[in-house]
Amino acid sequence: MKIFLRSYLSACLLFLISTAAFSQDTTRPTAPPTQVDTSRQTAPRSLKDSSIISPDTLVSSRKNDSILVMAKDSSQSSLKDSTRFPTKDSSHRAARSVSAGAGAQGFSGGRARGSGKQSPAIGHFYGRIVDAKTNKGMDGTSVQLLMTIFDPATQKSRDSVVRGAITPSNGDFSFENLPVLGNYRLKLTAIGYKPIDQHVAFNLKDAQSADPEQRVGAIDKDLGNIKMEIDPTSLQQVTVTADKPLIQLGIDRKVYNVEKDLSAAGGTAVDVMKNIPSLAVDIDGNVSLRNAPPTIFVDGRPTTLTLDQIPADEIESVEIITNPGARFDASGGVSGILNIVMKKNRKAGYNGAIRAGIDKRGGYNLGGNLNVKEGKFNFFGSANINHRKTISPGTTDRLTFISNPEYQLHQVDSSVNSSHFVFGRLGFDYFMDNRNTFTISGTLVHGTAKPYTNSNITQDTLYNNGYSNSSFTQRYSNTSTDFNNKSGMISYKHNFPRSGEDWTADINYTYGQTNSVNQTTSNLFDDPEGPLSSIYKQQTNSSAKNENITAQTDFTNPFTEKSKLEAGGRIAVRNISNLNNFNTIDSMGNLIYQPLLSSNYNYHDQVLAGYIQYSNTVGKFGFQLGLRAENSSYHGTNSFAENDPNNPGGLKDTVGSFSNNYPISLFPSVFLTQKLNDDQSLQLNYTRRIDRPSFLQLSPYTDYSDSLNLSRGNPNLKPQFTNSLEMSYQLNYQKNTFLASVYYKYTTDLITRYQTKEVNPLTDSIVLINTFINANSSYIGGLELIGRNNLTSWWDLTTNLNIYTSKINAGDSIPTAPASYSWFAKINTTFKLPKNLTLQITGDYTSKTVLPPGGSAGTGGGGGRGGTVSGNAQGYSLPTGGVDASLKYEFLKNKAASLTFSISDIFATRRSDVYINSQYSTQHTLRYRDPQFFRLQFNFRFGKVDVSLFKRKPKQEDPDNPQNNTDTPLTQ
């Protein structure tokens, strides 16, 4: 019943927001605005009564005209009145409206030049913008219609934009419902072309003609084909300024343009994250933002993919949002959000790329993408195949003192992982008209991974009387994993006539399934130098399913150019199941099922959210106020067996359940901005956010696959809440940007790792369990400095320094690492060398750091190959760092092809060096992963801009006909 009520309330929320959106649609029938002058109301003197065209006259004058109406004014009403006139060209299509102007509606029945005369709004300008060389329509041209008005405030005449549009692929534009007495100018601008500014007017003499056709033509004026000429100087400037920088800095977010990252070519999203300022990536690919794992989204929505399952060549950019506002999901409180934006092109014609690469160990990648846009459809697709082999050696030293005797362990590991995955993405956009877009897209991922680890383990048993003995174990662990992921999205966007006003709605579905088999063989030696004593084998069969359903709607209503109201709603439902069957293997190779160590776990959670956000600017001061409300709940069941106290030696089946419900949680956000001058600004912001425990953190199943490192979730975990305060200063000078931020985050009920001792139900021995608890609180505070400098025309430099401190307060009985200051630095520099060569060098360093005190428990948090480490109240990591480099060579016409050689960890200095101290043990682990790893990547881009791609071409194309020459230079 509760689920039904929540679903009903969610549907009502989406319906109300959708209704509110449509209620703002100015294209619906409304009474045209009029201006009444109480001091003087006169009829227009320039037009006689006989010149006013009635609907009957209009119909009779066009009764033999079979041309259909195809063009409409971007701001016209849907009223059927005498102000409607058909166009003369059936090829006209509606232009995309970008600005109706401040006075667009007021002029529909307003005065002409302040004379007090009422000007009938029955005028119609239309035409087509074409290339002067090819005579083809120009897509994306900015068309503005300006009108000279009298400003009573200044007592002077000024120009005001009354209509504005961006032309579609055929170059057409159309402006209707214009005052016929206006003094107009038409301004045209397009990248790479000479601007046009010309006077246009209606022929009022013909409006008084006895000929009906002349009267109609006087106020229904075809401006014809307006030709725009290429501006070589402007085109050269565009080639330089249109080049996106590697990093774009803003006070509220940082945008990292992946196409400019040389080292990421042929890699995965993990390789991308390594070069982004503010982000630290460990050797397992786990990402931290300001010493905490962020929440990871793909195209603004949750994902079941891990970072190493997303090809870097499919990523357009990555947005780093350290303190998200009310519009964003409230999860990810301790660090923030990483939003991965996938590539999608909407250029007319076709364009794409093919790529291939090999690496140090014979791994390979092969892929390509294609985009085709014709008319109202835009198709996009891509496919990638990736195979990689990684090697990770390491050592572990641990002293365990949970009982007498104590145990000292020394373990040497050699881990190898061979992975293979296929990634496919397909979708299309349907432009129903200039204001409505419908999009469908889907992604399929299939992969396999076969990691194995060989371990040599020496264990010393230490007694109180000084006696000790040693044993030795050779352990071989092999895992075979098969994973599949599929996702789909349906989205709709409606642009209202007013610039910036839009409504969007989308539904996302993702489903992932993973099956794995882990087999471990341990050869036991009572004496390290003696013969084999025994062999122990075990096998764990696991199956996991993950399903996410998200529906979201957003509405933006700009009141003025500087103020706007945003509102939206969101429903997120997640279903997860996890089956683990633990078996021992006898000497004959038979599996013996162990119900005490097995589990069947099912989990469901849902979040209902709504938000409202208002922003405005007064002079140099701007503010944004937001409030987000979320209703969240989760429940799970765990089916397992346990010893039956009423039947010694017997077992009984048990179903455990747990749940938690938070009816309403409020998350306010405040952003204040003060612009000091044109180059400097200050911002102060505050947000409240949440991190809910993840599936693995809640799962009560104890993982016995590694008998020396047992782990289990805690179904009694509560969400953690974080209050964040941040102040930023930004300076822009010449082509340089400097950003300084001071931040402080305070978290209550922090979810953190914790080690405890329990009894193994199979062997009755005491073992250590790594689990999770809610600590009392924690804080993170720091100073972050980021600079992006264009030192010369061929040298760019981006630097990042983060100095921070953190502390966990877990309780009086739980020892935690003391607070200490740490720092993280990263440098990314790019050199444009002669002969089409580009060199990129990246270096990073992390000092001794307390292990992350908490992090995102939401989907995708951390995102690395080694799983998400939410934090540990009892440990720290020693310094680490490394240097990467990439060299890119571009060749062929328009630099369509390129070869990139990249090498990571040049000096083999990156490592994971972690100490963990608890009341039961101390442990030191040192590991490396793929030092001095190199890759060679080839990329070829192709494309042709052609607005009539699928239309029949002439059998004989005249090479001198400029219309046949539709090739354009490829741009990166």
Coordinates of N, CA and C in Angstrom, one line a residue, residues 708-867:
L708 N 41.7 -14.6 4.6 CA 42.5 -13.7 5.4 C 42.0 -12.3 5.4
N709 N 41.0 -12.0 4.6 CA 40.4 -10.7 4.5 C 38.9 -10.8 4.3
L710 N 38.2 -11.1 5.4 CA 36.8 -11.3 5.4 C 36.1 -9.9 5.5
S711 N 35.0 -9.8 4.8 CA 34.2 -8.5 4.7 C 32.8 -8.7 4.7
R712 N 32.0 -7.8 5.3 CA 30.6 -7.9 5.4 C 30.0 -6.5 5.5
G713 N 28.8 -6.3 5.0 CA 28.1 -5.0 5.2 C 27.3 -5.0 6.5
N714 N 26.6 -3.9 6.7 CA 25.9 -3.7 8.0 C 24.5 -3.1 7.6
P715 N 23.5 -4.0 7.8 CA 22.1 -3.6 7.4 C 21.5 -2.5 8.3
N716 N 22.2 -2.2 9.4 CA 21.7 -1.2 10.3 C 22.2 0.2 10.1
L717 N 22.9 0.3 9.0 CA 23.5 1.7 8.7 C 22.4 2.7 8.4
K718 N 22.7 3.9 8.8 CA 21.8 5.0 8.5 C 22.5 5.9 7.5
P719 N 21.7 6.8 6.8 CA 22.3 7.7 5.8 C 23.2 8.8 6.6
Q720 N 24.1 9.3 5.9 CA 24.9 10.4 6.5 C 24.6 11.7 5.9
F721 N 24.5 12.8 6.7 CA 24.2 14.1 6.2 C 25.4 15.0 6.3
T722 N 25.5 15.9 5.3 CA 26.7 16.8 5.2 C 26.3 18.2 5.0
N723 N 26.8 19.1 5.8 CA 26.6 20.5 5.5 C 27.9 21.1 5.0
S724 N 27.8 21.7 3.8 CA 29.0 22.2 3.1 C 29.0 23.7 3.0
L725 N 30.1 24.3 3.2 CA 30.3 25.8 3.1 C 31.5 26.0 2.3
E726 N 31.4 26.9 1.2 CA 32.6 27.1 0.3 C 32.6 28.5 -0.1
M727 N 33.7 29.1 -0.1 CA 33.9 30.5 -0.6 C 35.0 30.5 -1.7
S728 N 34.7 31.1 -2.9 CA 35.6 31.0 -4.0 C 35.9 32.4 -4.5
Y729 N 37.1 32.6 -5.1 CA 37.5 33.8 -5.7 C 38.1 33.5 -7.1
Q730 N 37.6 34.1 -8.1 CA 38.1 33.9 -9.5 C 38.6 35.1 -10.1
L731 N 39.7 35.0 -10.8 CA 40.4 36.1 -11.5 C 40.7 35.7 -12.9
N732 N 40.1 36.5 -13.9 CA 40.4 36.2 -15.3 C 41.3 37.4 -15.8
Y733 N 42.4 37.1 -16.3 CA 43.3 38.1 -16.9 C 43.9 37.6 -18.2
Q734 N 43.7 38.4 -19.2 CA 44.1 38.0 -20.5 C 43.6 36.7 -20.9
K735 N 44.4 35.7 -21.1 CA 43.9 34.3 -21.4 C 44.1 33.4 -20.3
N736 N 44.2 33.9 -19.1 CA 44.5 33.1 -17.9 C 43.4 33.2 -16.9
T737 N 43.3 32.1 -16.1 CA 42.3 32.0 -15.1 C 42.9 31.5 -13.8
F738 N 42.5 32.2 -12.7 CA 43.0 31.7 -11.3 C 41.7 31.5 -10.5
L739 N 41.6 30.4 -9.8 CA 40.5 30.1 -8.9 C 41.0 29.6 -7.6
A740 N 40.5 30.3 -6.5 CA 40.9 29.9 -5.2 C 39.6 29.6 -4.4
S741 N 39.6 28.5 -3.7 CA 38.4 28.1 -2.9 C 38.8 27.6 -1.5
V742 N 38.0 28.1 -0.6 CA 38.1 27.6 0.8 C 36.9 26.8 1.1
Y743 N 37.0 25.6 1.6 CA 35.8 24.8 1.8 C 35.9 24.1 3.2
Y744 N 34.6 23.8 3.7 CA 34.5 23.1 5.0 C 33.3 22.2 4.9
K745 N 33.4 21.0 5.2 CA 32.3 20.0 5.2 C 32.2 19.3 6.5
Y746 N 31.0 19.3 7.1 CA 30.8 18.6 8.4 C 29.7 17.6 8.2
T747 N 30.0 16.3 8.6 CA 29.1 15.2 8.3 C 28.8 14.5 9.6
T748 N 27.5 14.2 9.8 CA 27.0 13.5 10.9 C 26.6 12.1 10.5
D749 N 26.7 11.1 11.4 CA 26.5 9.7 11.1 C 27.3 9.2 10.0
L750 N 28.6 9.6 10.0 CA 29.5 9.2 8.9 C 29.6 7.7 8.7
I751 N 29.4 7.2 7.5 CA 29.6 5.8 7.2 C 31.1 5.6 6.9
T752 N 31.7 4.7 7.7 CA 33.1 4.4 7.7 C 33.4 3.0 7.9
R753 N 34.6 2.5 7.4 CA 35.0 1.1 7.7 C 35.4 0.9 9.1
Y754 N 35.2 -0.3 9.5 CA 35.5 -0.7 10.9 C 35.8 -2.2 11.0
Q755 N 36.8 -2.5 11.8 CA 37.2 -3.9 12.0 C 36.8 -4.5 13.3
T756 N 36.2 -5.6 13.3 CA 35.7 -6.3 14.5 C 36.0 -7.8 14.4
K757 N 35.9 -8.5 15.6 CA 36.2 -9.9 15.6 C 35.0 -10.7 15.9
E758 N 34.9 -11.9 15.2 CA 33.7 -12.8 15.3 C 34.2 -14.2 15.2
V759 N 33.3 -15.1 15.3 CA 33.6 -16.5 15.2 C 33.1 -17.1 13.9
N760 N 34.0 -17.8 13.2 CA 33.7 -18.4 11.9 C 32.7 -19.6 12.2
P761 N 31.5 -19.6 11.7 CA 30.5 -20.6 12.0 C 30.9 -22.0 11.5
L762 N 31.9 -22.1 10.6 CA 32.2 -23.3 10.0 C 33.4 -24.0 10.8
T763 N 34.3 -23.1 11.3 CA 35.5 -23.7 11.9 C 35.5 -23.3 13.4
D764 N 34.6 -22.5 13.9 CA 34.6 -22.0 15.3 C 35.8 -21.3 15.7
S765 N 36.6 -20.8 14.7 CA 37.8 -20.0 15.0 C 37.5 -18.5 15.0
I766 N 38.3 -17.8 15.8 CA 38.1 -16.3 15.8 C 38.7 -15.7 14.6
V767 N 37.9 -14.8 13.9 CA 38.3 -14.2 12.7 C 38.0 -12.7 12.8
L768 N 38.7 -11.9 12.0 CA 38.5 -10.5 11.9 C 37.6 -10.2 10.7
I769 N 36.6 -9.4 10.9 CA 35.6 -9.0 9.9 C 35.8 -7.5 9.6
N770 N 35.9 -7.1 8.4 CA 35.9 -5.7 8.0 C 34.5 -5.3 7.6
T771 N 33.9 -4.4 8.3 CA 32.5 -4.1 8.1 C 32.4 -2.5 8.1
F772 N 31.2 -2.0 8.3 CA 30.9 -0.6 8.3 C 30.1 -0.2 9.5
I773 N 30.3 1.0 10.0 CA 29.6 1.6 11.1 C 29.2 3.0 10.8
N774 N 28.3 3.6 11.5 CA 28.0 5.0 11.5 C 28.8 5.6 12.6
A775 N 29.9 6.4 12.3 CA 30.6 7.2 13.2 C 29.8 8.4 13.7
N776 N 30.3 9.0 14.8 CA 29.5 10.1 15.3 C 29.5 11.3 14.3
S777 N 30.7 11.7 13.8 CA 30.8 12.8 12.9 C 32.2 12.8 12.3
S778 N 32.3 13.7 11.3 CA 33.7 14.0 10.7 C 33.7 15.3 10.1
Y779 N 34.8 15.8 9.8 CA 34.9 17.1 9.1 C 36.1 17.0 8.1
I780 N 35.9 17.8 7.0 CA 37.0 18.0 6.0 C 37.1 19.5 5.7
G781 N 38.2 20.0 5.8 CA 38.4 21.5 5.5 C 39.7 21.7 4.7
G782 N 39.7 22.7 3.8 CA 40.9 22.9 3.0 C 40.8 24.1 2.2
L783 N 41.9 24.3 1.5 CA 42.1 25.4 0.5 C 42.6 24.8 -0.8
E784 N 41.9 25.1 -1.9 CA 42.2 24.6 -3.2 C 42.5 25.8 -4.1
L785 N 43.6 25.7 -4.9 CA 44.1 26.7 -5.8 C 44.2 26.0 -7.2
I786 N 43.6 26.6 -8.2 CA 43.7 26.1 -9.6 C 44.0 27.3 -10.5
G787 N 45.0 27.1 -11.3 CA 45.4 28.1 -12.3 C 45.5 27.5 -13.7
R788 N 44.9 28.2 -14.7 CA 45.1 27.9 -16.1 C 45.7 29.0 -16.8
N789 N 46.9 28.8 -17.4 CA 47.7 29.8 -18.0 C 48.0 29.5 -19.4
N790 N 47.8 30.5 -20.3 CA 48.3 30.4 -21.7 C 49.6 31.2 -21.7
L791 N 50.7 30.5 -21.4 CA 51.9 31.2 -21.3 C 52.4 31.8 -22.6
T792 N 52.2 31.0 -23.7 CA 52.5 31.5 -25.1 C 51.5 30.9 -26.0
S793 N 51.6 31.2 -27.3 CA 50.6 30.6 -28.2 C 50.8 29.1 -28.4
W794 N 52.0 28.6 -27.9 CA 52.2 27.2 -28.0 C 52.4 26.4 -26.7
W795 N 52.1 27.1 -25.6 CA 52.3 26.5 -24.3 C 51.2 26.8 -23.3
D796 N 50.5 25.8 -22.9 CA 49.4 25.9 -21.9 C 49.8 25.2 -20.6
L797 N 49.4 25.8 -19.5 CA 49.8 25.2 -18.2 C 48.6 25.3 -17.2
T798 N 48.3 24.1 -16.6 CA 47.2 24.1 -15.6 C 47.8 23.5 -14.4
T799 N 47.6 24.2 -13.2 CA 48.2 23.7 -12.0 C 47.1 23.6 -10.9
N800 N 47.2 22.7 -10.0 CA 46.2 22.5 -9.0 C 46.9 22.1 -7.7
L801 N 46.5 22.8 -6.6 CA 47.1 22.5 -5.3 C 45.9 22.5 -4.3
N802 N 45.8 21.4 -3.5 CA 44.8 21.3 -2.5 C 45.4 20.9 -1.2
I803 N 45.2 21.8 -0.2 CA 45.7 21.6 1.1 C 44.5 21.4 2.0
Y804 N 44.5 20.3 2.8 CA 43.3 19.9 3.5 C 43.6 19.2 4.8
T805 N 42.6 19.1 5.7 CA 42.7 18.3 6.9 C 41.4 17.6 7.1
S806 N 41.4 16.5 7.8 CA 40.2 15.8 8.1 C 40.3 15.0 9.3
K807 N 39.2 14.7 10.0 CA 39.1 14.0 11.2 C 37.8 13.2 11.4
I808 N 37.9 12.0 11.9 CA 36.7 11.2 12.2 C 36.5 11.1 13.7
N809 N 35.3 11.4 14.2 CA 35.0 11.1 15.6 C 34.1 9.9 15.7
A810 N 34.7 8.8 15.9 CA 34.0 7.5 15.9 C 33.4 7.1 17.2
G811 N 33.8 7.7 18.3 CA 33.3 7.3 19.6 C 34.5 7.1 20.5
D812 N 34.2 7.1 21.8 CA 35.3 7.0 22.8 C 36.0 5.6 22.8
S813 N 35.3 4.6 22.4 CA 35.8 3.2 22.5 C 36.5 2.8 21.2
I814 N 36.5 3.7 20.1 CA 37.1 3.3 18.9 C 38.2 4.3 18.5
P815 N 39.4 3.7 18.5 CA 40.6 4.6 18.2 C 40.5 5.0 16.7
T816 N 40.9 6.3 16.4 CA 40.9 6.8 15.1 C 42.2 7.5 14.8
A817 N 42.5 7.7 13.6 CA 43.8 8.4 13.2 C 43.6 9.9 13.6
P818 N 44.7 10.5 14.1 CA 44.6 11.9 14.5 C 44.5 12.8 13.3
A819 N 44.0 14.0 13.5 CA 43.9 15.0 12.4 C 45.3 15.4 12.0
S820 N 45.5 15.6 10.7 CA 46.8 16.1 10.2 C 46.6 16.8 8.9
Y821 N 47.4 17.7 8.6 CA 47.3 18.4 7.3 C 48.0 17.6 6.2
S822 N 47.3 17.5 5.0 CA 47.8 16.8 3.9 C 47.7 17.8 2.7
W823 N 48.4 17.4 1.6 CA 48.3 18.2 0.4 C 48.4 17.3 -0.9
F824 N 47.7 17.8 -1.9 CA 47.7 17.1 -3.2 C 48.0 18.2 -4.3
A825 N 48.8 17.8 -5.2 CA 49.2 18.7 -6.3 C 49.2 18.0 -7.6
K826 N 48.8 18.7 -8.7 CA 48.8 18.2 -10.0 C 49.1 19.3 -11.0
I827 N 49.9 18.9 -12.0 CA 50.3 19.8 -13.1 C 50.0 19.2 -14.4
N828 N 49.4 19.9 -15.3 CA 49.1 19.4 -16.6 C 49.6 20.5 -17.6
T829 N 50.5 20.2 -18.5 CA 51.1 21.2 -19.4 C 51.1 20.6 -20.8
T830 N 50.8 21.5 -21.8 CA 50.7 21.1 -23.2 C 51.5 22.0 -24.0
F831 N 52.3 21.4 -24.9 CA 53.2 22.1 -25.8 C 52.8 21.8 -27.3
K832 N 52.5 22.9 -28.0 CA 52.3 22.7 -29.5 C 53.6 22.9 -30.2
L833 N 54.2 21.8 -30.7 CA 55.5 21.7 -31.3 C 55.4 21.9 -32.8
P834 N 56.5 22.1 -33.5 CA 56.5 22.2 -35.0 C 56.1 20.8 -35.6
K835 N 55.8 20.8 -36.9 CA 55.6 19.6 -37.6 C 54.3 18.9 -37.1
N836 N 53.3 19.7 -36.7 CA 52.0 19.1 -36.2 C 52.2 18.2 -35.0
L837 N 53.1 18.4 -34.2 CA 53.3 17.6 -33.0 C 52.8 18.4 -31.7
T838 N 52.2 17.6 -30.8 CA 51.7 18.2 -29.5 C 52.2 17.2 -28.4
L839 N 52.8 17.9 -27.4 CA 53.3 17.1 -26.2 C 52.5 17.5 -25.0
Q840 N 52.0 16.5 -24.3 CA 51.3 16.7 -23.0 C 52.0 16.0 -21.9
I841 N 52.3 16.7 -20.8 CA 52.9 16.1 -19.6 C 52.0 16.4 -18.4
T842 N 51.8 15.3 -17.6 CA 51.0 15.4 -16.4 C 51.8 14.8 -15.2
G843 N 51.8 15.5 -14.1 CA 52.4 15.0 -12.9 C 51.5 15.2 -11.7
D844 N 51.5 14.3 -10.7 CA 50.7 14.5 -9.5 C 51.5 14.0 -8.3
Y845 N 51.1 14.5 -7.1 CA 51.7 14.0 -5.9 C 50.7 14.2 -4.8
T846 N 50.7 13.1 -3.9 CA 49.8 13.1 -2.7 C 50.6 12.9 -1.5
S847 N 50.5 13.7 -0.5 CA 51.3 13.5 0.7 C 50.7 12.5 1.6
K848 N 51.3 12.3 2.7 CA 50.7 11.3 3.7 C 49.3 11.8 4.1
T849 N 48.3 10.9 4.0 CA 47.0 11.3 4.1 C 46.2 10.4 5.0
V850 N 45.3 10.9 5.8 CA 44.4 10.1 6.6 C 43.4 9.5 5.5
L851 N 43.2 8.2 5.6 CA 42.3 7.5 4.7 C 40.9 8.3 4.6
P852 N 40.3 8.4 3.4 CA 39.1 9.2 3.3 C 38.1 8.9 4.4
P853 N 37.7 9.9 5.1 CA 36.8 9.7 6.2 C 35.4 9.3 5.9
G854 N 35.0 9.5 4.7 CA 33.7 9.1 4.2 C 33.5 9.4 2.8
G855 N 32.5 8.9 2.2 CA 32.4 9.2 0.7 C 31.0 8.8 0.2
S856 N 30.9 8.9 -1.1 CA 29.6 8.6 -1.7 C 29.2 7.2 -1.6
A857 N 28.1 6.9 -1.0 CA 27.6 5.6 -1.0 C 26.7 5.3 -2.1
G858 N 26.5 6.3 -2.9 CA 25.5 6.2 -4.0 C 26.1 5.4 -5.2
T859 N 25.3 5.3 -6.2 CA 25.7 4.5 -7.4 C 26.9 5.2 -8.0
G860 N 27.9 4.4 -8.3 CA 29.0 4.9 -9.0 C 30.1 5.6 -8.2
G861 N 29.9 5.7 -6.9 CA 30.9 6.4 -6.1 C 32.2 5.8 -6.2
G862 N 33.2 6.6 -6.4 CA 34.6 6.1 -6.5 C 34.8 5.5 -7.9
G863 N 34.1 4.5 -8.2 CA 34.1 4.0 -9.6 C 35.3 3.2 -10.1
G864 N 36.2 2.8 -9.2 CA 37.4 2.1 -9.6 C 37.3 0.6 -9.8
R865 N 38.4 0.0 -10.3 CA 38.4 -1.4 -10.5 C 38.4 -2.2 -9.2
G866 N 39.0 -1.5 -8.1 CA 39.1 -2.2 -6.8 C 37.9 -2.1 -5.9
G867 N 36.8 -1.4 -6.4 CA 35.6 -1.2 -5.5 C 35.7 0.1 -4.8

